[in-house]
Tab-separated table of C-alpha atoms in Angstrom:
chain	number	residue	atom	x	y	z
A	232	UNK	CA	-0.109	-0.378	-0.065
A	233	UNK	CA	3.011	2.447	-0.321
A	234	UNK	CA	4.011	2.638	-3.639
A	235	UNK	CA	0.661	4.418	-3.797
A	236	UNK	CA	0.745	6.895	-1.187
A	237	UNK	CA	4.852	7.789	-2.634
A	238	UNK	CA	3.187	8.220	-5.725
A	239	UNK	CA	0.822	10.709	-4.533
A	240	UNK	CA	3.924	12.632	-2.683
A	241	UNK	CA	5.432	12.398	-5.606
A	242	UNK	CA	2.867	14.247	-7.638
A	243	UNK	CA	2.396	16.649	-4.621
A	244	UNK	CA	6.010	17.629	-4.830
A	245	UNK	CA	5.368	18.068	-8.649
A	246	UNK	CA	2.279	20.440	-7.549
A	247	UNK	CA	4.038	23.025	-5.426
A	248	UNK	CA	6.759	23.839	-7.750
A	249	UNK	CA	4.471	24.119	-10.675
A	250	UNK	CA	2.164	26.254	-9.283
A	251	UNK	CA	4.583	28.837	-7.540
A	252	UNK	CA	4.040	31.945	-8.101
A	253	UNK	CA	1.104	31.048	-10.017
A	254	UNK	CA	1.976	31.235	-13.456
A	255	UNK	CA	-1.088	31.523	-16.485
A	256	UNK	CA	-0.248	28.174	-17.916
A	257	UNK	CA	-0.238	25.930	-14.575
A	258	UNK	CA	-3.712	28.595	-13.912
A	259	UNK	CA	-5.012	27.074	-17.488
A	260	UNK	CA	-4.533	23.400	-16.707
A	261	UNK	CA	-6.728	23.548	-13.767
A	262	UNK	CA	-9.164	23.699	-16.272
A	263	UNK	CA	-8.101	20.105	-17.664
A	264	UNK	CA	-11.169	17.683	-16.020
A	265	UNK	CA	-9.424	14.779	-16.070
A	266	UNK	CA	-7.722	15.079	-13.018
A	267	UNK	CA	-4.882	11.607	-15.060
A	268	UNK	CA	-4.404	15.164	-17.089
A	269	UNK	CA	-3.767	17.974	-14.744
A	270	UNK	CA	-1.231	14.940	-12.882
A	271	UNK	CA	1.012	15.244	-15.863
A	272	UNK	CA	0.719	18.919	-17.233
A	273	UNK	CA	2.010	19.286	-13.385
A	274	UNK	CA	5.277	16.584	-13.363
A	275	UNK	CA	5.561	17.932	-17.141
A	276	UNK	CA	6.340	21.267	-16.670
A	277	UNK	CA	8.069	20.941	-13.036
A	278	UNK	CA	10.199	19.099	-14.507
A	279	UNK	CA	11.077	21.929	-17.210
A	280	UNK	CA	10.447	24.784	-14.686
A	281	UNK	CA	12.982	23.098	-12.334
A	282	UNK	CA	16.193	23.603	-14.708
A	283	UNK	CA	15.001	27.055	-15.731
A	284	UNK	CA	14.653	28.121	-12.545
A	285	UNK	CA	17.950	27.283	-11.434
A	286	UNK	CA	19.779	28.878	-14.948
A	287	UNK	CA	17.523	31.784	-14.334
A	288	UNK	CA	19.566	32.394	-10.516
A	289	UNK	CA	22.878	32.276	-12.046
A	290	UNK	CA	24.112	35.065	-10.496
A	291	UNK	CA	25.822	37.098	-12.851
A	292	UNK	CA	26.315	34.698	-15.754
A	293	UNK	CA	27.566	37.202	-18.392
A	294	UNK	CA	30.716	36.825	-16.111
A	295	UNK	CA	31.185	33.709	-15.628
A	296	UNK	CA	34.771	32.061	-15.196
A	297	UNK	CA	35.057	29.259	-17.975
A	298	UNK	CA	35.346	26.572	-14.758
A	299	UNK	CA	31.857	28.357	-13.828
A	300	UNK	CA	29.632	27.510	-17.540
A	301	UNK	CA	30.816	24.260	-17.798
A	302	UNK	CA	29.859	23.460	-14.670
A	303	UNK	CA	26.485	24.846	-15.464
A	304	UNK	CA	26.318	23.013	-18.779
A	305	UNK	CA	26.977	20.115	-16.920
A	306	UNK	CA	24.242	20.547	-15.129
A	307	UNK	CA	21.964	21.024	-18.174
A	308	UNK	CA	23.305	17.946	-19.287
A	309	UNK	CA	22.540	15.513	-16.334
A	310	UNK	CA	18.900	17.234	-15.913
A	311	UNK	CA	17.988	16.062	-19.200
A	312	UNK	CA	19.750	12.618	-18.379
A	313	UNK	CA	17.518	13.089	-16.019
A	314	UNK	CA	14.716	13.257	-17.989
A	315	UNK	CA	15.932	10.224	-20.298
A	316	UNK	CA	16.778	8.145	-16.692
A	317	UNK	CA	12.372	8.645	-16.226
A	318	UNK	CA	11.386	7.504	-20.234
A	319	UNK	CA	13.456	4.946	-19.681
A	320	UNK	CA	11.047	4.497	-16.829
A	321	UNK	CA	14.635	4.698	-13.983
A	322	UNK	CA	13.879	7.554	-12.816
A	323	UNK	CA	16.417	9.617	-10.234
A	324	UNK	CA	15.535	10.229	-6.895
A	325	UNK	CA	13.489	12.118	-5.999
A	326	UNK	CA	9.822	12.886	-6.416
A	327	UNK	CA	10.220	14.920	-8.693
A	328	UNK	CA	11.977	12.259	-11.498
A	329	UNK	CA	9.766	10.067	-10.080
A	330	UNK	CA	5.824	11.012	-10.939
A	331	UNK	CA	7.476	12.261	-14.620
A	332	UNK	CA	9.065	9.243	-15.444
A	333	UNK	CA	5.092	7.550	-13.903
A	334	UNK	CA	4.061	10.320	-16.559
A	335	UNK	CA	6.432	9.517	-19.354
A	336	UNK	CA	4.995	5.878	-19.218
A	337	UNK	CA	1.191	6.983	-19.666
A	338	UNK	CA	1.111	9.670	-21.360
A	339	UNK	CA	3.148	9.052	-25.432
A	340	UNK	CA	5.662	12.119	-25.592
A	341	UNK	CA	7.867	12.847	-27.463
A	342	UNK	CA	11.170	14.191	-25.688
A	343	UNK	CA	12.096	16.502	-27.993
A	344	UNK	CA	11.017	19.016	-25.780
A	345	UNK	CA	13.143	18.217	-23.024
A	346	UNK	CA	15.258	18.199	-26.027
A	347	UNK	CA	14.868	21.806	-27.317
A	348	UNK	CA	14.378	23.598	-23.229
A	349	UNK	CA	18.412	21.859	-23.022
A	350	UNK	CA	19.329	23.109	-25.471
A	351	UNK	CA	17.771	26.406	-24.305
A	352	UNK	CA	19.293	26.769	-21.195
A	353	UNK	CA	22.244	25.577	-22.875
A	354	UNK	CA	22.485	29.097	-24.735
A	355	UNK	CA	21.763	31.021	-21.178
A	356	UNK	CA	24.574	29.573	-19.804
A	357	UNK	CA	27.186	30.548	-22.535
A	358	UNK	CA	25.112	33.814	-24.229
A	359	UNK	CA	23.497	36.060	-21.882
A	360	UNK	CA	21.304	37.973	-24.049
A	361	UNK	CA	20.553	38.759	-28.319
A	362	UNK	CA	22.260	40.011	-30.815
A	363	UNK	CA	18.904	39.544	-33.137
A	364	UNK	CA	15.483	38.946	-33.522
A	365	UNK	CA	16.549	36.049	-34.954
A	366	UNK	CA	18.752	34.488	-32.086
A	367	UNK	CA	16.557	35.201	-29.390
A	368	UNK	CA	13.951	32.935	-31.609
A	369	UNK	CA	15.841	30.320	-31.371
A	370	UNK	CA	15.997	30.228	-27.831
A	371	UNK	CA	11.975	30.241	-27.788
A	372	UNK	CA	12.653	27.734	-29.548
A	373	UNK	CA	13.225	25.709	-25.925
A	374	UNK	CA	12.787	28.512	-23.751
A	375	UNK	CA	8.885	28.669	-25.056
A	376	UNK	CA	7.390	27.102	-27.418
A	377	UNK	CA	9.097	23.217	-25.539
A	378	UNK	CA	6.603	23.729	-22.388
A	379	UNK	CA	4.235	25.263	-24.806
A	380	UNK	CA	3.856	22.281	-27.318
A	381	UNK	CA	3.810	19.989	-24.164
A	382	UNK	CA	1.253	21.891	-22.809
A	383	UNK	CA	-0.723	21.486	-26.334
A	384	UNK	CA	0.180	17.782	-26.232
A	385	UNK	CA	-2.206	17.525	-22.901
A	386	UNK	CA	-5.046	19.068	-24.830
A	387	UNK	CA	-4.675	17.076	-27.505
A	388	UNK	CA	-4.518	13.733	-26.190
A	389	UNK	CA	-7.047	11.061	-25.098
A	390	UNK	CA	-6.740	7.872	-23.849
A	391	UNK	CA	-6.837	4.859	-26.207
A	392	UNK	CA	-8.305	1.076	-25.201
A	393	UNK	CA	-4.699	0.240	-23.541
A	394	UNK	CA	-4.929	3.497	-21.185
A	395	UNK	CA	-1.931	5.378	-22.994
A	396	UNK	CA	-2.739	8.745	-23.528
A	397	UNK	CA	-2.345	9.624	-27.319
A	398	UNK	CA	-3.336	11.698	-30.408
A	399	UNK	CA	-2.438	10.667	-33.352
A	400	UNK	CA	-1.643	14.643	-35.091
A	401	UNK	CA	2.845	13.921	-35.576
A	402	UNK	CA	5.768	15.936	-33.175
A	403	UNK	CA	5.684	18.178	-36.453
A	404	UNK	CA	1.501	19.175	-36.678
A	405	UNK	CA	1.683	20.381	-33.117
A	406	UNK	CA	4.979	21.961	-32.692
A	407	UNK	CA	3.089	24.143	-35.850
A	408	UNK	CA	0.061	24.340	-34.234
A	409	UNK	CA	1.923	25.480	-31.012
A	410	UNK	CA	5.029	27.388	-31.982
A	411	UNK	CA	3.274	31.470	-33.663
A	412	UNK	CA	0.363	31.686	-29.865
A	413	UNK	CA	4.079	29.746	-27.930
A	414	UNK	CA	5.800	32.854	-29.277
A	415	UNK	CA	2.744	35.763	-28.694
A	416	UNK	CA	3.073	34.502	-24.287
A	417	UNK	CA	6.831	35.370	-24.963
A	418	UNK	CA	6.384	37.871	-26.348
A	419	UNK	CA	4.133	39.362	-23.827
A	420	UNK	CA	6.263	37.718	-20.929
A	421	UNK	CA	8.821	39.976	-22.178
A	422	UNK	CA	7.560	43.196	-22.063
A	423	UNK	CA	5.211	42.782	-19.145
A	424	UNK	CA	8.513	41.738	-16.996
A	425	UNK	CA	11.407	44.232	-18.056
A	426	UNK	CA	11.542	45.649	-14.999
A	427	UNK	CA	12.008	42.743	-13.433
A	428	UNK	CA	14.508	40.815	-16.079
A	429	UNK	CA	16.543	43.847	-14.575
A	430	UNK	CA	16.981	42.556	-11.123
A	431	UNK	CA	16.981	38.728	-11.599
A	432	UNK	CA	20.737	36.978	-11.314
A	433	UNK	CA	21.744	40.002	-9.269
A	434	UNK	CA	23.834	41.570	-12.546
A	435	UNK	CA	19.907	41.652	-14.489
A	436	UNK	CA	19.146	39.906	-17.432
A	437	UNK	CA	17.342	41.475	-21.223
A	438	UNK	CA	14.713	39.293	-23.167
A	439	UNK	CA	15.138	42.536	-25.736
A	440	UNK	CA	17.215	41.501	-28.387
A	441	UNK	CA	20.054	44.666	-29.407
A	442	UNK	CA	19.263	45.311	-32.702
A	443	UNK	CA	16.627	46.035	-32.085
A	444	UNK	CA	17.427	48.268	-29.067
A	445	UNK	CA	19.396	49.952	-30.865
A	446	UNK	CA	17.122	50.857	-33.935
A	447	UNK	CA	15.656	52.830	-31.511
A	448	UNK	CA	19.269	54.844	-29.463
A	449	UNK	CA	19.211	52.348	-26.780
A	450	UNK	CA	20.984	50.503	-24.438
A	451	UNK	CA	20.514	47.894	-22.181
A	452	UNK	CA	22.208	50.247	-19.561
A	453	UNK	CA	19.085	52.821	-20.269
A	454	UNK	CA	16.882	49.754	-19.148
A	455	UNK	CA	18.416	50.029	-15.771
A	456	UNK	CA	18.212	53.617	-16.248
A	457	UNK	CA	14.527	53.282	-17.035
A	458	UNK	CA	14.209	51.266	-13.814
A	459	UNK	CA	16.038	53.172	-11.593
A	460	UNK	CA	13.906	56.464	-12.763
A	461	UNK	CA	10.760	53.977	-11.937
A	462	UNK	CA	9.011	55.924	-15.550
A	463	UNK	CA	9.185	54.820	-19.321
A	464	UNK	CA	10.187	57.256	-21.599
A	465	UNK	CA	10.135	58.100	-25.040
A	466	UNK	CA	12.516	56.030	-26.925
A	467	UNK	CA	11.625	53.011	-24.750
A	468	UNK	CA	7.768	53.273	-25.899
A	469	UNK	CA	8.485	53.041	-29.151
A	470	UNK	CA	10.786	49.761	-28.617
A	471	UNK	CA	7.233	48.402	-26.423
A	472	UNK	CA	4.978	49.471	-29.123
A	473	UNK	CA	7.758	47.856	-31.561
A	474	UNK	CA	7.270	44.577	-29.608
A	475	UNK	CA	3.580	44.184	-29.347
A	476	UNK	CA	2.982	44.877	-32.833
A	477	UNK	CA	5.582	41.816	-33.963
A	478	UNK	CA	3.587	39.927	-30.705
A	479	UNK	CA	-0.126	40.725	-32.032
A	480	UNK	CA	0.997	39.354	-35.806
A	481	UNK	CA	1.703	36.389	-34.022
A	482	UNK	CA	-0.994	35.603	-32.403
A	483	UNK	CA	-3.078	36.526	-35.949
A	484	UNK	CA	-1.485	33.840	-37.438
A	485	UNK	CA	-1.132	31.416	-33.936
A	486	UNK	CA	-5.293	31.735	-33.663
A	487	UNK	CA	-5.681	30.827	-37.215
A	488	UNK	CA	-4.946	27.257	-36.219
A	489	UNK	CA	-7.436	27.368	-33.239
A	490	UNK	CA	-10.403	26.235	-35.559
A	491	UNK	CA	-8.322	22.711	-36.082
A	492	UNK	CA	-7.000	21.769	-32.480
A	493	UNK	CA	-10.276	22.724	-31.109
A	494	UNK	CA	-12.311	20.572	-33.597
A	495	UNK	CA	-9.595	17.537	-32.215
A	496	UNK	CA	-9.424	18.561	-27.914
A	497	UNK	CA	-11.636	17.928	-25.719
A	498	UNK	CA	-14.162	20.249	-24.937
A	499	UNK	CA	-12.839	21.428	-21.587
A	500	UNK	CA	-8.559	20.924	-22.749
A	501	UNK	CA	-10.094	23.673	-25.721
A	502	UNK	CA	-11.365	25.641	-23.286
A	503	UNK	CA	-7.773	25.577	-21.158
A	504	UNK	CA	-6.049	26.251	-24.064
A	505	UNK	CA	-8.009	29.225	-25.578
A	506	UNK	CA	-8.777	30.701	-21.288
A	507	UNK	CA	-5.055	30.603	-21.907
A	508	UNK	CA	-4.622	32.764	-25.110
A	509	UNK	CA	-6.909	35.287	-23.419
A	510	UNK	CA	-5.037	36.041	-20.695
A	511	UNK	CA	-2.022	37.400	-22.511
A	512	UNK	CA	-4.562	39.524	-24.613
A	513	UNK	CA	-6.011	40.156	-21.232
A	514	UNK	CA	-2.003	41.061	-20.304
A	515	UNK	CA	-0.710	42.819	-23.793
A	516	UNK	CA	-3.927	45.155	-23.846
A	517	UNK	CA	-2.758	46.946	-20.587
A	518	UNK	CA	0.250	47.236	-21.323
A	519	UNK	CA	-0.809	49.196	-24.019
A	520	UNK	CA	-3.266	50.751	-22.492
A	521	UNK	CA	-0.880	51.976	-19.573
A	522	UNK	CA	1.508	52.998	-22.518
A	523	UNK	CA	3.742	50.165	-21.511
A	524	UNK	CA	5.391	51.794	-18.701
A	525	UNK	CA	6.709	49.057	-16.630
A	526	UNK	CA	9.023	50.860	-14.921
A	527	UNK	CA	6.897	52.845	-12.398
A	528	UNK	CA	5.659	50.152	-11.443
A	529	UNK	CA	5.837	46.312	-11.126
A	530	UNK	CA	3.187	44.860	-12.419
A	531	UNK	CA	1.587	41.305	-11.220
A	532	UNK	CA	-1.251	39.794	-13.591
């Protein structure tokens, strides 16, 4: 009788990690009607969040020594190996890996999202900023699209006669249906959290591409200046409008795929997805209404 209790405890630990700070993806996943799907979400999301949080917390990432970089890259590699071990049914010690192994035994996920996340986390260790939009987009493929693809699989999956949850969609089709929506959401995160990100890892993180800053006559130091002054200036507002327009364009492309997704998904899963999207639409709309001044007060939405 102890094994089920241990498994419940493992999922409870994942629930705590997945729900910390109340991320919107976690809130949307609460709308999944099937308990097994909600549990699968917390296990997969916690497995991704644990490495993302660890890399985000590295202090002064831009000035790491070569030894420290190798050490952090090793941490990412060990994390990915733990994911593969969970898939093999030989999980590493700890409740997170116990729950993930159980989920991967009952949900037919490809491991591509975890591999893509590992690639993004390794890039974080090596390159603390993004020179171009293309660099940021490659990073998003792991940092944002990867967890969103897992969420989309849960939207689309249904249990078979053998109890295994699957979708008839290929990985490529799921990825195509997810990517623009995930990029939209990540762009909103960037615009909402500019001031907060400047406090991460002691020296702060900047996710706005350097080429975009330069386009509007700005540099990284200008963002720190605005944060210290507590107000956005005209150049930053123009930059933010430019980034917001890019986000809206990705949303439009992503929404064009919604009918085929909702036709495949169970109703509660479809609601979870549409409510998630609507949440980010509201956030971006609110940012536009306040003319993107995220420096006066830190937004909590």
